[in-house]
GROMACS .gro file of C-alpha atoms in nm:
model
  204
    1UNK     CA    1  -4.991   3.767   5.749
    2UNK     CA    2  -4.947   3.671   6.103
    3UNK     CA    3  -4.958   3.388   6.345
    4UNK     CA    4  -5.072   3.323   6.629
    5UNK     CA    5  -4.782   3.343   6.891
    6UNK     CA    6  -4.648   3.050   7.048
    7UNK     CA    7  -4.562   3.004   7.429
    8UNK     CA    8  -4.250   2.923   7.597
    9UNK     CA    9  -4.410   2.627   7.751
   10UNK     CA   10  -4.303   2.226   7.776
   11UNK     CA   11  -4.637   2.121   7.802
   12UNK     CA   12  -4.710   2.352   7.483
   13UNK     CA   13  -4.422   2.209   7.297
   14UNK     CA   14  -4.524   1.876   7.393
   15UNK     CA   15  -4.866   1.925   7.231
   16UNK     CA   16  -4.711   2.101   6.966
   17UNK     CA   17  -4.488   1.788   6.861
   18UNK     CA   18  -4.725   1.532   6.890
   19UNK     CA   19  -4.987   1.690   6.656
   20UNK     CA   20  -4.671   1.763   6.436
   21UNK     CA   21  -4.683   1.372   6.466
   22UNK     CA   22  -4.308   1.348   6.662
   23UNK     CA   23  -4.278   1.106   6.866
   24UNK     CA   24  -4.063   0.856   7.070
   25UNK     CA   25  -3.861   0.953   7.415
   26UNK     CA   26  -3.800   1.355   7.349
   27UNK     CA   27  -3.959   1.621   7.555
   28UNK     CA   28  -3.866   2.008   7.623
   29UNK     CA   29  -3.815   2.109   7.970
   30UNK     CA   30  -3.753   2.434   8.143
   31UNK     CA   31  -3.368   2.605   8.196
   32UNK     CA   32  -3.430   2.767   8.521
   33UNK     CA   33  -3.115   2.924   8.466
   34UNK     CA   34  -2.764   2.985   8.224
   35UNK     CA   35  -2.485   2.916   8.463
   36UNK     CA   36  -2.360   2.653   8.663
   37UNK     CA   37  -2.556   2.415   8.875
   38UNK     CA   38  -2.888   2.588   8.679
   39UNK     CA   39  -2.721   2.374   8.343
   40UNK     CA   40  -2.623   2.050   8.533
   41UNK     CA   41  -3.019   1.995   8.636
   42UNK     CA   42  -3.058   1.979   8.236
   43UNK     CA   43  -3.142   1.577   8.157
   44UNK     CA   44  -2.902   1.486   7.929
   45UNK     CA   45  -2.880   1.382   7.598
   46UNK     CA   46  -3.022   1.732   7.522
   47UNK     CA   47  -3.037   1.798   7.118
   48UNK     CA   48  -3.174   2.132   7.090
   49UNK     CA   49  -3.222   2.470   7.281
   50UNK     CA   50  -3.477   2.756   7.195
   51UNK     CA   51  -3.446   3.081   7.365
   52UNK     CA   52  -3.721   3.358   7.351
   53UNK     CA   53  -3.599   3.711   7.429
   54UNK     CA   54  -3.770   4.048   7.359
   55UNK     CA   55  -3.684   4.222   7.028
   56UNK     CA   56  -3.475   4.585   7.104
   57UNK     CA   57  -3.322   4.832   6.891
   58UNK     CA   58  -3.009   4.691   7.068
   59UNK     CA   59  -3.076   4.300   6.942
   60UNK     CA   60  -3.174   4.467   6.573
   61UNK     CA   61  -2.790   4.668   6.550
   62UNK     CA   62  -2.646   4.335   6.673
   63UNK     CA   63  -2.828   4.142   6.428
   64UNK     CA   64  -2.689   4.371   6.132
   65UNK     CA   65  -2.344   4.350   6.223
   66UNK     CA   66  -2.432   3.938   6.219
   67UNK     CA   67  -2.512   3.943   5.846
   68UNK     CA   68  -2.176   3.827   5.727
   69UNK     CA   69  -2.121   3.566   6.001
   70UNK     CA   70  -2.454   3.318   5.808
   71UNK     CA   71  -2.337   2.985   5.673
   72UNK     CA   72  -2.460   2.632   5.697
   73UNK     CA   73  -2.417   2.337   5.419
   74UNK     CA   74  -2.612   2.036   5.291
   75UNK     CA   75  -2.636   1.906   5.633
   76UNK     CA   76  -2.821   2.219   5.783
   77UNK     CA   77  -3.177   2.241   5.751
   78UNK     CA   78  -3.282   2.616   5.726
   79UNK     CA   79  -3.609   2.802   5.721
   80UNK     CA   80  -3.683   3.139   5.683
   81UNK     CA   81  -3.971   3.363   5.845
   82UNK     CA   82  -4.174   3.543   5.690
   83UNK     CA   83  -4.516   3.522   5.836
   84UNK     CA   84  -4.542   3.770   6.231
   85UNK     CA   85  -4.538   3.558   6.494
   86UNK     CA   86  -4.455   3.195   6.334
   87UNK     CA   87  -4.099   3.251   6.499
   88UNK     CA   88  -4.188   3.016   6.777
   89UNK     CA   89  -4.317   2.716   6.507
   90UNK     CA   90  -4.002   2.791   6.294
   91UNK     CA   91  -3.745   2.768   6.609
   92UNK     CA   92  -3.958   2.397   6.659
   93UNK     CA   93  -3.880   2.323   6.331
   94UNK     CA   94  -3.530   2.402   6.326
   95UNK     CA   95  -3.492   2.226   6.650
   96UNK     CA   96  -3.676   1.873   6.534
   97UNK     CA   97  -3.539   1.923   6.136
   98UNK     CA   98  -3.157   1.959   6.233
   99UNK     CA   99  -3.199   1.640   6.444
  100UNK     CA  100  -3.464   1.452   6.207
  101UNK     CA  101  -3.213   1.089   6.242
  102UNK     CA  102  -3.292   1.131   6.595
  103UNK     CA  103  -3.629   1.160   6.638
  104UNK     CA  104  -3.946   0.879   6.557
  105UNK     CA  105  -4.203   1.031   6.346
  106UNK     CA  106  -4.537   0.872   6.350
  107UNK     CA  107  -4.757   0.750   6.010
  108UNK     CA  108  -4.843   1.038   5.821
  109UNK     CA  109  -4.692   1.298   6.049
  110UNK     CA  110  -4.756   1.649   5.909
  111UNK     CA  111  -4.391   1.792   6.027
  112UNK     CA  112  -4.206   1.432   5.847
  113UNK     CA  113  -4.395   1.525   5.508
  114UNK     CA  114  -4.294   1.879   5.527
  115UNK     CA  115  -3.954   1.795   5.555
  116UNK     CA  116  -3.954   1.549   5.275
  117UNK     CA  117  -4.087   1.798   5.061
  118UNK     CA  118  -3.871   2.114   5.113
  119UNK     CA  119  -3.553   1.908   5.176
  120UNK     CA  120  -3.424   2.004   4.826
  121UNK     CA  121  -3.554   2.340   4.863
  122UNK     CA  122  -3.385   2.707   4.953
  123UNK     CA  123  -3.481   2.866   5.260
  124UNK     CA  124  -3.724   3.072   5.094
  125UNK     CA  125  -3.889   2.818   4.911
  126UNK     CA  126  -3.920   2.616   5.223
  127UNK     CA  127  -4.104   2.966   5.361
  128UNK     CA  128  -4.343   2.981   5.116
  129UNK     CA  129  -4.436   2.605   5.140
  130UNK     CA  130  -4.529   2.691   5.514
  131UNK     CA  131  -4.738   2.991   5.422
  132UNK     CA  132  -5.009   2.771   5.371
  133UNK     CA  133  -5.130   2.745   5.759
  134UNK     CA  134  -5.133   3.103   5.900
  135UNK     CA  135  -5.369   3.138   6.161
  136UNK     CA  136  -5.457   3.492   6.280
  137UNK     CA  137  -5.275   3.618   6.586
  138UNK     CA  138  -5.217   3.905   6.737
  139UNK     CA  139  -4.844   4.113   6.704
  140UNK     CA  140  -4.606   4.025   6.992
  141UNK     CA  141  -4.261   4.193   7.050
  142UNK     CA  142  -4.070   3.898   7.149
  143UNK     CA  143  -3.851   3.657   6.951
  144UNK     CA  144  -3.743   3.267   6.904
  145UNK     CA  145  -3.460   3.158   6.839
  146UNK     CA  146  -3.333   2.811   6.828
  147UNK     CA  147  -2.925   2.611   6.903
  148UNK     CA  148  -2.900   2.269   6.782
  149UNK     CA  149  -2.573   2.074   6.768
  150UNK     CA  150  -2.489   1.976   6.383
  151UNK     CA  151  -2.212   1.720   6.310
  152UNK     CA  152  -2.000   1.908   6.606
  153UNK     CA  153  -2.056   2.231   6.538
  154UNK     CA  154  -2.278   2.485   6.755
  155UNK     CA  155  -2.585   2.665   6.488
  156UNK     CA  156  -2.786   2.911   6.585
  157UNK     CA  157  -3.104   2.925   6.400
  158UNK     CA  158  -3.291   3.264   6.365
  159UNK     CA  159  -3.579   3.253   6.106
  160UNK     CA  160  -3.516   3.603   6.040
  161UNK     CA  161  -3.157   3.520   5.917
  162UNK     CA  162  -3.115   3.460   5.563
  163UNK     CA  163  -2.958   3.131   5.717
  164UNK     CA  164  -2.771   2.958   6.031
  165UNK     CA  165  -2.470   3.114   6.237
  166UNK     CA  166  -2.200   2.869   6.328
  167UNK     CA  167  -2.030   2.903   6.675
  168UNK     CA  168  -1.776   2.703   6.680
  169UNK     CA  169  -1.696   2.324   6.780
  170UNK     CA  170  -1.928   2.139   7.051
  171UNK     CA  171  -2.008   1.791   7.120
  172UNK     CA  172  -2.311   1.641   7.290
  173UNK     CA  173  -2.172   1.612   7.653
  174UNK     CA  174  -2.132   2.004   7.652
  175UNK     CA  175  -2.401   2.103   7.415
  176UNK     CA  176  -2.641   2.305   7.666
  177UNK     CA  177  -2.332   2.466   7.828
  178UNK     CA  178  -2.232   2.597   7.527
  179UNK     CA  179  -2.522   2.714   7.427
  180UNK     CA  180  -2.623   2.864   7.773
  181UNK     CA  181  -2.276   3.075   7.664
  182UNK     CA  182  -2.422   3.249   7.327
  183UNK     CA  183  -2.729   3.334   7.522
  184UNK     CA  184  -2.584   3.433   7.793
  185UNK     CA  185  -2.428   3.687   7.542
  186UNK     CA  186  -2.789   3.820   7.453
  187UNK     CA  187  -2.876   3.874   7.804
  188UNK     CA  188  -2.561   4.059   7.867
  189UNK     CA  189  -2.625   4.330   7.560
  190UNK     CA  190  -2.974   4.424   7.746
  191UNK     CA  191  -2.828   4.542   8.064
  192UNK     CA  192  -3.163   4.601   8.186
  193UNK     CA  193  -3.396   4.326   8.046
  194UNK     CA  194  -3.539   4.062   8.231
  195UNK     CA  195  -3.768   3.883   7.989
  196UNK     CA  196  -3.552   3.586   7.897
  197UNK     CA  197  -3.714   3.248   7.904
  198UNK     CA  198  -3.563   2.896   7.760
  199UNK     CA  199  -3.614   2.567   7.679
  200UNK     CA  200  -3.439   2.216   7.591
  201UNK     CA  201  -3.501   1.938   7.417
  202UNK     CA  202  -3.413   1.655   7.602
  203UNK     CA  203  -3.444   1.284   7.600
  204UNK     CA  204  -3.639   1.152   7.885
   0.00000   0.00000   0.00000
């Protein structure tokens, strides 16, 4: 079962959010770099960050080590990835679902309906509920994850894991910087790899 891979592109993100019935004053912006002045250029407030990176042997080995760091609670919405290439969609759902109170949804919003229907489900049950829509696509070897500030904690949402990973305390003012620090650690593990991209979900 494969989905069409999602681009990491603010315009694509805007289009998808519109199709899902998410309205209001939130938009995706490119993050041109993960340090210093490049981060200060990201508009505030920012409520989520999405990172795209290549799947490598180093990353897979690191993920195995992180299995015991999975956490979460009733305030954290987590969705497991089952279908290939659906990581971009799932990262977007994680970004919106864990900022649900900040979002405005149109009447009949597909995403709002999905979130309401799956609110009391387990991550596995949510995945099965999502499987109904699965357009075919070419397999790609890149992966999306999302970072969100949930009640003052920086959570990493990776649908390939069994739950979110808590990276410690954060706040609205430092969220992008805190999330970027974790993203840099991904880059540092891949010494000769430069194919990393990131976008932030910001209020316009």
